[in-house]
Coordinates of C-alpha atoms and ligand atoms in Angstrom, one line a residue:
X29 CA -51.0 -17.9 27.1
X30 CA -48.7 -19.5 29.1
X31 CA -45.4 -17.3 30.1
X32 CA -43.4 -19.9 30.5
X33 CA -43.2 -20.9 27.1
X34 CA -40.3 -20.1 24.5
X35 CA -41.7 -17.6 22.0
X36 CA -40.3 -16.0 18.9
X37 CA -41.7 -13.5 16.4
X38 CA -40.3 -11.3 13.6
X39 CA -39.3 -8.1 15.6
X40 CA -38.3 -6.2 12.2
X41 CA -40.4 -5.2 9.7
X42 CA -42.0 -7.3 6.9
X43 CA -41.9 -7.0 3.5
X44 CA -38.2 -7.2 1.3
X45 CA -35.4 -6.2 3.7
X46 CA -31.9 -6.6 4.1
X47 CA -31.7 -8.2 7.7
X48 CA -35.2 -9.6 9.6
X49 CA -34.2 -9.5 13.7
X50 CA -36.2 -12.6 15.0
X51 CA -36.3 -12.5 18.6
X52 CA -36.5 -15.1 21.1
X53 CA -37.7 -15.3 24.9
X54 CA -37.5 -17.9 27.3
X55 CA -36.3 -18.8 30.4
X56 CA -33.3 -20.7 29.8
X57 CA -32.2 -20.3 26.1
X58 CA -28.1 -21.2 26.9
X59 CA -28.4 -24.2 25.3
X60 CA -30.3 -23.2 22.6
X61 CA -27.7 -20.7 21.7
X62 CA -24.7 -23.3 21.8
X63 CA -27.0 -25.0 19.3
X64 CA -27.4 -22.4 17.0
X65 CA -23.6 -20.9 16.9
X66 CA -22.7 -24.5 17.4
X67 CA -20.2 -23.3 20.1
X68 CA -20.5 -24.1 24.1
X69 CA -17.9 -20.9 24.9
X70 CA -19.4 -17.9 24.5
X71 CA -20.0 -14.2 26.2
X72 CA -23.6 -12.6 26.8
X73 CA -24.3 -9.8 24.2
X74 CA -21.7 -10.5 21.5
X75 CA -22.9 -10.8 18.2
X76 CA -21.6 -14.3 16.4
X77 CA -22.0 -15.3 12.8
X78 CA -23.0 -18.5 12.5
X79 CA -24.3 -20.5 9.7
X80 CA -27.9 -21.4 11.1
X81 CA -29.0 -25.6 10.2
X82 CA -31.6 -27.1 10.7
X83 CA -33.0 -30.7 12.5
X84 CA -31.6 -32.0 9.3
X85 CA -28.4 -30.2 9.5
X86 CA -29.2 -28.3 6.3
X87 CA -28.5 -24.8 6.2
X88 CA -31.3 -21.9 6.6
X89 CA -28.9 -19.0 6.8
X90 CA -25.6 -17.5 7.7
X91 CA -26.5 -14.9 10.5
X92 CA -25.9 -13.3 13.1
X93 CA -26.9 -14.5 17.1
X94 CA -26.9 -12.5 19.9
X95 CA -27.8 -13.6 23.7
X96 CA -29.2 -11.6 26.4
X97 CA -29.0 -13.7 29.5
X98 CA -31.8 -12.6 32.0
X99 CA -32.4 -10.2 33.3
X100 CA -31.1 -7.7 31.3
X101 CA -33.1 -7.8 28.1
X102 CA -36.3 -6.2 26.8
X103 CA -38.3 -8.8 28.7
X104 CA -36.2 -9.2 30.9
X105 CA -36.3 -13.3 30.5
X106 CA -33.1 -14.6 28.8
X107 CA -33.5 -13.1 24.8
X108 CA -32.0 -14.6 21.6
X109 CA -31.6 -12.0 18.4
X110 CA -31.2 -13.8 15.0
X111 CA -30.6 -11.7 12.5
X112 CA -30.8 -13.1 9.2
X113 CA -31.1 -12.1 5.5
X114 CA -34.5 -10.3 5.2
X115 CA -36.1 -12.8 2.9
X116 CA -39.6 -13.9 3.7
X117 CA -38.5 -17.7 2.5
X118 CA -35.7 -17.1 5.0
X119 CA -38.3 -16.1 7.5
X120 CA -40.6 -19.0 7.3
X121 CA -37.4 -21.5 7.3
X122 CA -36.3 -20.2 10.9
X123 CA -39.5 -20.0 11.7
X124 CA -40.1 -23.5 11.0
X125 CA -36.9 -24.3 12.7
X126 CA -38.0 -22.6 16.1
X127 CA -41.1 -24.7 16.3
X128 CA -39.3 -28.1 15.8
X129 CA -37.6 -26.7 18.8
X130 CA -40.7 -26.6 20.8
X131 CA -41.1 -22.7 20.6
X132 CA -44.1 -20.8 19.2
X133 CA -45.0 -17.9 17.9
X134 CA -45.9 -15.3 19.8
X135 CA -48.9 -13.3 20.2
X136 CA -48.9 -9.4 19.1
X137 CA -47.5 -7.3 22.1
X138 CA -46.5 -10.9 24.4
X139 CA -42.8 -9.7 24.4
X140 CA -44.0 -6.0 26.0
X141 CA -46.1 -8.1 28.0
X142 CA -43.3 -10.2 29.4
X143 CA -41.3 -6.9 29.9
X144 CA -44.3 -5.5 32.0
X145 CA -44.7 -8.8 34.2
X146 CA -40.8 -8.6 35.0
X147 CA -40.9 -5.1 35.9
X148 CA -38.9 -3.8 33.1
X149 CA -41.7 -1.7 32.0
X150 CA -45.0 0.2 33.4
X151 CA -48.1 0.4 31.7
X152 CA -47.6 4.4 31.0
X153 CA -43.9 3.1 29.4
X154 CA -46.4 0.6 27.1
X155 CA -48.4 3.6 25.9
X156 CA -45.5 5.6 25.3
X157 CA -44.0 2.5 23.2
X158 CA -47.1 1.5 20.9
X159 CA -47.1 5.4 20.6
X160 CA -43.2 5.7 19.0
X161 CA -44.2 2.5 17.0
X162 CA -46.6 4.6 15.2
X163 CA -44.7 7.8 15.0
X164 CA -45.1 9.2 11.8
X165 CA -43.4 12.4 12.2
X166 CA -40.5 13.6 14.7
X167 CA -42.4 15.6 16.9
X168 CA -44.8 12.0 17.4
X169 CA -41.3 10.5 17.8
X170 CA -40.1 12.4 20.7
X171 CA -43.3 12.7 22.8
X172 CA -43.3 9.3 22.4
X173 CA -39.6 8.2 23.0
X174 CA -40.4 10.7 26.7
X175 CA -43.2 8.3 28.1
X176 CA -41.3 5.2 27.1
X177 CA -37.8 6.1 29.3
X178 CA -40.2 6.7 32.2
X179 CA -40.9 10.8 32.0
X180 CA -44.3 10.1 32.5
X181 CA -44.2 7.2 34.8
X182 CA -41.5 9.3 37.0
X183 CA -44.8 11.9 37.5
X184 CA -47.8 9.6 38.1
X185 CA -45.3 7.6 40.8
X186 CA -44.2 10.7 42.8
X187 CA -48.5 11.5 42.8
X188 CA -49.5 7.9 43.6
X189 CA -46.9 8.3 47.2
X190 CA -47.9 11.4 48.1
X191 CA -51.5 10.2 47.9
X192 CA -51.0 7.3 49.7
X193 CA -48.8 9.2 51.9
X194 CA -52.1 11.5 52.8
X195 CA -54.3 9.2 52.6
X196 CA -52.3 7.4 55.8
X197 CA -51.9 10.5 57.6
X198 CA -55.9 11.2 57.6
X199 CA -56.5 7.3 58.5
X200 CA -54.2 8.3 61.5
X201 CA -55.8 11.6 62.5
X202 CA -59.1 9.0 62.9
X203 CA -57.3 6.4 65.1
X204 CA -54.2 8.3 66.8
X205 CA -54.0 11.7 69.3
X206 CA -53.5 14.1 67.9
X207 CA -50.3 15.1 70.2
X208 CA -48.7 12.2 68.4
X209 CA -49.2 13.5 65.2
X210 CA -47.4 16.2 63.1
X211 CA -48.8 19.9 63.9
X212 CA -51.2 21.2 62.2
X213 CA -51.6 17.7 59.8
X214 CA -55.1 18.3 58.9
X215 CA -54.4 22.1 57.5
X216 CA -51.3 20.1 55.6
X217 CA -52.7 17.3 54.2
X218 CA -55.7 19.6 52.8
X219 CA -53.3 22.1 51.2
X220 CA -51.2 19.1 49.9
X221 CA -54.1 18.0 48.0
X222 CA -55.4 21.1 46.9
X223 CA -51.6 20.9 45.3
X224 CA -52.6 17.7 43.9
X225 CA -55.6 18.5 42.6
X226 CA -54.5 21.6 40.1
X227 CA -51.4 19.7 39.3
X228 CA -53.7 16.9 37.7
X229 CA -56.4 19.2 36.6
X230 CA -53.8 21.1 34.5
X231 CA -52.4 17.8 33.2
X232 CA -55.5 17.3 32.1
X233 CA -56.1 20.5 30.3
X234 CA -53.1 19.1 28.0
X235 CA -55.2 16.4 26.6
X236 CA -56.4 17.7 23.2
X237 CA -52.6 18.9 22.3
X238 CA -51.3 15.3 23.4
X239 CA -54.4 13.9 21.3
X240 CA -53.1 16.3 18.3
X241 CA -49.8 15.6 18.7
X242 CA -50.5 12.1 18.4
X243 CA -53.5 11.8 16.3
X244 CA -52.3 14.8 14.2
X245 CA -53.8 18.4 14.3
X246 CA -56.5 18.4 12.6
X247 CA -57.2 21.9 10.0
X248 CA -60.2 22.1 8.0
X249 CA -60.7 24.7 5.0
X250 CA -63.6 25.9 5.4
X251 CA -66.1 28.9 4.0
X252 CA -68.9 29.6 1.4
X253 CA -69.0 27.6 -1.8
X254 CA -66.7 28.7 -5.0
X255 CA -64.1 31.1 -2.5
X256 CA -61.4 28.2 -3.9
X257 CA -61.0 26.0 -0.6
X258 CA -59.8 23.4 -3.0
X259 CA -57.5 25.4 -5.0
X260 CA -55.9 26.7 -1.4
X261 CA -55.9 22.5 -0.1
X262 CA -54.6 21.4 -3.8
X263 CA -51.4 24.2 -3.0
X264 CA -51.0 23.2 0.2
X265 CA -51.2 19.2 -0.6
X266 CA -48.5 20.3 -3.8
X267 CA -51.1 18.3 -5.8
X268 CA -54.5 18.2 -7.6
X269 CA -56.0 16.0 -4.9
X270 CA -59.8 18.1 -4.6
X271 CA -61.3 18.9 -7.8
X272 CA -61.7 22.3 -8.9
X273 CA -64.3 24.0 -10.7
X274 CA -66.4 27.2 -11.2
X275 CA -69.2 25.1 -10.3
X276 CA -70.8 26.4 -6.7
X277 CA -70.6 23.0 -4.5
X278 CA -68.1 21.2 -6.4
X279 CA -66.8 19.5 -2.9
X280 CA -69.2 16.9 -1.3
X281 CA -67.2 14.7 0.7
X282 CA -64.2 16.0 3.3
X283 CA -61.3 15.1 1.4
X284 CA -58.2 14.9 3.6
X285 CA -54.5 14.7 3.5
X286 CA -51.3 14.2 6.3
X287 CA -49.0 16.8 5.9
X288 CA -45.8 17.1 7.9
X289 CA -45.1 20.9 9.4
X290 CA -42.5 21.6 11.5
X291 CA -42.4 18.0 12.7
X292 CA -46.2 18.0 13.4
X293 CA -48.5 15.7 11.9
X294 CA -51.5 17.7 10.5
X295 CA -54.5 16.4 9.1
X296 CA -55.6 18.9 6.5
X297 CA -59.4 18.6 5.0
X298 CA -61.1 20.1 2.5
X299 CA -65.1 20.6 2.3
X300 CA -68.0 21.1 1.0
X301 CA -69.0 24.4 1.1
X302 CA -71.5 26.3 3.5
X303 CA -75.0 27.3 1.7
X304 CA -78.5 26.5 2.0
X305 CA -79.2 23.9 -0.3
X306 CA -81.9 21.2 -1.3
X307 CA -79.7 19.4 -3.1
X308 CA -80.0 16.2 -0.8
X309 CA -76.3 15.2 -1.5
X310 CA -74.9 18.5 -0.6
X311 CA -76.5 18.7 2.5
X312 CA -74.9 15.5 3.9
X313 CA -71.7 17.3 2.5
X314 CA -72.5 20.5 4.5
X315 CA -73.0 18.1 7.7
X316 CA -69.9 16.7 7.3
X317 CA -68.4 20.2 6.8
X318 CA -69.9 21.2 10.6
X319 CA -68.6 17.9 12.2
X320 CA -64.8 18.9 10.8
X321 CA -65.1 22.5 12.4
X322 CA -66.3 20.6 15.6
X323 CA -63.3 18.3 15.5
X324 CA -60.6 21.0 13.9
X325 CA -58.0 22.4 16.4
X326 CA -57.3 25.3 13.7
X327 CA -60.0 26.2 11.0
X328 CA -58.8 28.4 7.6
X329 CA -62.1 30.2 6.9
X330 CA -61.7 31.2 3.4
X331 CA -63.7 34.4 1.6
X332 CA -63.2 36.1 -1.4
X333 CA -63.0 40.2 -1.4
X334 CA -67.0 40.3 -2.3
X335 CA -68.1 37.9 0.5
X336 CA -65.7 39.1 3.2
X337 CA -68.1 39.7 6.6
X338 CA -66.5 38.2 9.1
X339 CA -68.6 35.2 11.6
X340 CA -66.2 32.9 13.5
X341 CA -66.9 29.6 13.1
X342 CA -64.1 28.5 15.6
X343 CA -62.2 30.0 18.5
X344 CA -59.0 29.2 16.2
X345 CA -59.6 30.2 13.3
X346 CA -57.3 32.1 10.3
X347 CA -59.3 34.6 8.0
X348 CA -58.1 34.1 4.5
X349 CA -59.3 36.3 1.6
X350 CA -58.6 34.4 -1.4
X351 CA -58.8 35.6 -5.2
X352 CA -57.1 38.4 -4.3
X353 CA -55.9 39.0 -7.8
X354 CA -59.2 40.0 -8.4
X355 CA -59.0 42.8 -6.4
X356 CA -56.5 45.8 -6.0
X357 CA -58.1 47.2 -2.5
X358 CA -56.3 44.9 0.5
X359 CA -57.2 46.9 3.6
X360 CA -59.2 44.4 5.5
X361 CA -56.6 44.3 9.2
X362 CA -56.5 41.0 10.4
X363 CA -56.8 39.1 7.6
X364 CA -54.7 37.1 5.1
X365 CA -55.1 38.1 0.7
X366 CA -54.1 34.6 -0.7
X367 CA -54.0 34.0 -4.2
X368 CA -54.5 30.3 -5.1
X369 CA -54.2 31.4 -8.7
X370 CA -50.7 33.4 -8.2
X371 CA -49.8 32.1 -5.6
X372 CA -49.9 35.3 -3.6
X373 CA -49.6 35.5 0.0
X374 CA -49.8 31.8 0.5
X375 CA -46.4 31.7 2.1
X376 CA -47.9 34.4 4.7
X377 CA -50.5 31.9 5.2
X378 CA -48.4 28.7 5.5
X379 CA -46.5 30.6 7.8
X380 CA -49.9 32.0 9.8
X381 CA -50.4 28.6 10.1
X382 CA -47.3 27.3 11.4
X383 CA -47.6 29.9 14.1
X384 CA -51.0 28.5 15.5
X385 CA -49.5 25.4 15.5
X386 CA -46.6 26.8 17.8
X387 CA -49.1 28.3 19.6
X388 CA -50.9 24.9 20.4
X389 CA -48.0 22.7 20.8
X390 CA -45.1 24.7 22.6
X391 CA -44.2 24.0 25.8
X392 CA -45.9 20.6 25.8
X393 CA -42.2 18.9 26.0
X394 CA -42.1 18.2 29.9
X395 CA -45.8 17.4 29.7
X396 CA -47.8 14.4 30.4
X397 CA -48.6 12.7 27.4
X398 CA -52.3 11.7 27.8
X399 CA -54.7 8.9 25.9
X400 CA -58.2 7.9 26.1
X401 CA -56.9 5.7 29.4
X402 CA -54.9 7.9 31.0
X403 CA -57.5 10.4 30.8
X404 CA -60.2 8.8 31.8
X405 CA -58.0 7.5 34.9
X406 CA -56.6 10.8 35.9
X407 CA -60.3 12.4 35.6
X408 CA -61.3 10.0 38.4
X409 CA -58.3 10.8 40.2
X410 CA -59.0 14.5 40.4
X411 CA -63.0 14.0 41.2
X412 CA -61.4 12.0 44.0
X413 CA -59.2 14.6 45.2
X414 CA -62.8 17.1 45.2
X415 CA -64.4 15.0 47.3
X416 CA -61.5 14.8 49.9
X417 CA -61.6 18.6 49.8
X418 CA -65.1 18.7 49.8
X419 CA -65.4 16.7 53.0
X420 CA -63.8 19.1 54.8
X421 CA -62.8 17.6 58.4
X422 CA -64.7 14.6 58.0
X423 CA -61.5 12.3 57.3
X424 CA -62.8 9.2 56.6
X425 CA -64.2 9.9 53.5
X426 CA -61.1 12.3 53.2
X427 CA -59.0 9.0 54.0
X428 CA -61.3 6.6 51.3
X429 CA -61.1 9.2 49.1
X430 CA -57.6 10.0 48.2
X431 CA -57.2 6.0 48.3
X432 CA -59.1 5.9 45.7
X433 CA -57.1 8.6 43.9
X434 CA -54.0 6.9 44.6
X435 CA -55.5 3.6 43.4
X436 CA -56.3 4.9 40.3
X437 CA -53.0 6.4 39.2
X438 CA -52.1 2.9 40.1
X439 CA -54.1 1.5 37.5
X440 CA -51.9 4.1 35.1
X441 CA -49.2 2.4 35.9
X442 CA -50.2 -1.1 35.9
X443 CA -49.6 -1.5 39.6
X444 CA -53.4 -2.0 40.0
X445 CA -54.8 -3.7 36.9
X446 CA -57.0 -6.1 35.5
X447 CA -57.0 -8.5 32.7
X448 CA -59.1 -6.6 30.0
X449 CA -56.7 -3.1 30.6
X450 CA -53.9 -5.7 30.1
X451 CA -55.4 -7.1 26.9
X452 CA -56.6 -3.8 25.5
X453 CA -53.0 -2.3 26.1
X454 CA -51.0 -4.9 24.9
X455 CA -53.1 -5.8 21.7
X456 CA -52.1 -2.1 19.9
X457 CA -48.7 -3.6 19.8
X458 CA -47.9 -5.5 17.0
X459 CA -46.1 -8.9 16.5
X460 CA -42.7 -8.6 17.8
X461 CA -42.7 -6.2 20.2
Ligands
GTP3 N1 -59.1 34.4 -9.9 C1 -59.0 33.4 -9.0 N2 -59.7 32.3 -9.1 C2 -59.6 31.3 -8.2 C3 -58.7 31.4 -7.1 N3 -58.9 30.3 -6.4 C4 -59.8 29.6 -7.0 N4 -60.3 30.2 -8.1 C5 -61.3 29.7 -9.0 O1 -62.5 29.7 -8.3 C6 -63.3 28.6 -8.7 C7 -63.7 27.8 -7.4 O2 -62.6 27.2 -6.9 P1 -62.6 26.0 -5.9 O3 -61.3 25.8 -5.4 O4 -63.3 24.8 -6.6 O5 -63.6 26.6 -4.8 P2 -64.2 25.9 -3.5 O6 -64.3 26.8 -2.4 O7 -63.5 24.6 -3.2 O8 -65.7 25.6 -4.1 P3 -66.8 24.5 -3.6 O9 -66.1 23.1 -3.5 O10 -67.8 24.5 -4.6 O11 -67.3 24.9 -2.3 C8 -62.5 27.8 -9.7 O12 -62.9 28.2 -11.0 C9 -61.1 28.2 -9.4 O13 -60.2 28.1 -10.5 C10 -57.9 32.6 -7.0 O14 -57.1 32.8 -6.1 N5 -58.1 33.6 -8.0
MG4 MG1 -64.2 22.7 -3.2

């Protein structure tokens, strides 16, 4: 990949559209703008209409052309927008066009890529943009949208200096008097990372609701066979996705749907319910029933007014006594009487369960939003930040270690990377972008 050549790629969606934005980057594309609006006067970031020809002089398109000299674009190399009639023939055409001009296509995530090299983004800004390209829901949107303008890359660069910052002062305490130092610098640099330490040991304690929030929350209905888990997921889905039946062990497989509530993303399942069995298939069922309690943020255990003892499969869990138009005696405390049948009480459970997902999810605005690398980065961090407690007044290691904290909030934010982080973060991005 070489970065000094002129790349386009489709930067709006595919399929039928309107308008297709192709965007170009390059490092002197003046020219190639006069060409295409077949004008040599014109002013940065105005749009023109121009009717777009080809080699031949035929015409591809009328459109519209924008220029973004350097260094104020996306990628902060100079930037040409085309945005032309959304037609994939259209497409292909420019496209064609652009290479008998020498450019290419470019590969998925080489514009962020570019941006990242010219200092216009962070690799914590990256996440937080592949992230809002895959926000399915606003609450995905606006976690998102935070780490892309910097709200997390604002906090792992006010860590990183105060690291470094303590990491210098122990390397002094080794090599300097300690008249010329600060009073009392040991006792300050330990309490400052103590600080440290529970700040990032907290972030980290946000993971699974930035994993939820991302990934979706994941619910599971769970409970003995025939209590009508399907019948409660069918009413929830507002269709006759599981099947239904007065058969014990109708449900073998998880069957899952996305709903939206509240903005949240939630990954509702239904399955296969719990009973000894030999029946081969149903076991693997029942298997697959414990590895969706494992994963679930929030379980709905469902009984029915004969089976209801109580044994929590999950430290969130809602108690949900269904059929209760079978019954006339509701005096269980605690508990929710649903209906599937009526419809009874399932808007007390809907709303049961927009509560737990309030509970999981509030106050998570001004948090770090975390992934799998982030995560693993900032775990090292902290375990770093032990060990400089742990060595007491030994500050060498003390010295090493919070280096190596600092270096590995650096590798958050790109400023200390390597190839294969680059390539991993980059590829989730998708052509364009
Ligand atoms: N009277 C009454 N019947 C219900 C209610 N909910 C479900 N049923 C019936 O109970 C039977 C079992 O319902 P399902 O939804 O298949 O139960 P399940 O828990 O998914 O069962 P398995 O998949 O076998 O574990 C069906 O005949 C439903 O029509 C309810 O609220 N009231
Ligand atoms: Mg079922």
């Amino acid at each position: 990949m070489n970065n000094s050549d002129t790349i386009f790629a489709l930067s709006s969606g595919h399929g039928k559209s309107g308008v297709a934005v192709i965007r170009i980057s390059g490092d002197s594309l003046a020219n190639t703008f006069t060409t295409f609006i077949n004008k040599s006067d014109f002013a940065p970031r105005r749009a023109y209409f121009c009717n777009l020809r080809d080699s031949m002089g035929e015409l591809i398109d009328q459109c519209l052309a924008i220029y973004f000299p350097a260094p104020h674009s996306f990628t902060g190399t100079d930037v040409i927008e085309l945005h032309t009639h959304g037609a994939p023939a259209t497409i292909n055409a420019t496209f064609e066009y652009l290479k008998t001009l020498g450019m290419r296509l470019a590969t998925p995530g080489e514009f962020s890529r570019r941006a990242f090299y010219n200092n216009k983004m962070d690799l914590a800004d990256i996440d937080g943009l592949a992230a809002l390209l895959g926000a399915q829901t606003d609450a995905q949107r606006k976690h998102a949208l935070r780490s892309m303008l910097g709200h997390d890359s604002e906090i792992y660069r006010t860590w990183r200096e105060q690291m470094v910052e303590i990491s210098a002062y122990a390397a002094a305490i080794l090599d300097y008097n300690t008249d010329d130092l600060p009073q009392n610098i040991g006792e300050t640099i330990h309490a400052r990372t103590e600080k440290l330490y529970h700040e990032i040991d907290t972030a980290l304690q946000n993971y699974n609701t930035s994993r939820a929030i991302r990934g979706g929350i994941n619910v599971a209905l769970v409970g003995e066979t025939n209590v009508g888990k399907s019948s409660i997921f069918n009413y929830l889905a507002g269709s006759n996705r599981a099947i239904v039946s007065d058969i014990a062990g109708t449900t073998r497989d998880v069957v899952s749907i996305n709903l939206d509530i509240d903005g949240f993303l939630i990954n509702l399942s239904d399955t296969a319910g719990l009973r000894d069995t030999n029946d081969t298939i149903e076991s693997i069922g029942i298997e697959r029933t414990k590895c969706e309690i494992e994963n679930a943020d929030i379980v709905i255990h469902v009984y029915t007014p004969e089976s209801a003892t109580h044994n929590k499969l999950c430290d969130n869990e809602i108690v949900v006594i269904n059929k209760s138009d079978t019954t006339t005696t509701q005096n269980i405390p605690n508990v929710i009487y649903t209906s599937a049948k009526t419809g009874d009480g399932m808007n007390i459970l809907t709303r049961a369960l927009r509560q737990k997902i309030h509970e999981i999810t509030d106050g998570t605005e001004d948090k770090l939003t975390l992934n799998a690398r982030t995560k693993s980065l900032l775990e090292s961090a902290r375990d770093d930040l032990l060990h400089a407690l742990n060595a007491n007044e030994n500050y060498d290691i003390f010295a090493e270690h919070t280096r190596r904290a600092s270096d590995a909030i650096g590798k958050i934010l790109g400023t200390i990377t390597t190839s294969e982080v680059l390539d991993k973060t980059f590829s989730q991005l998708c052509l364009g972008k």
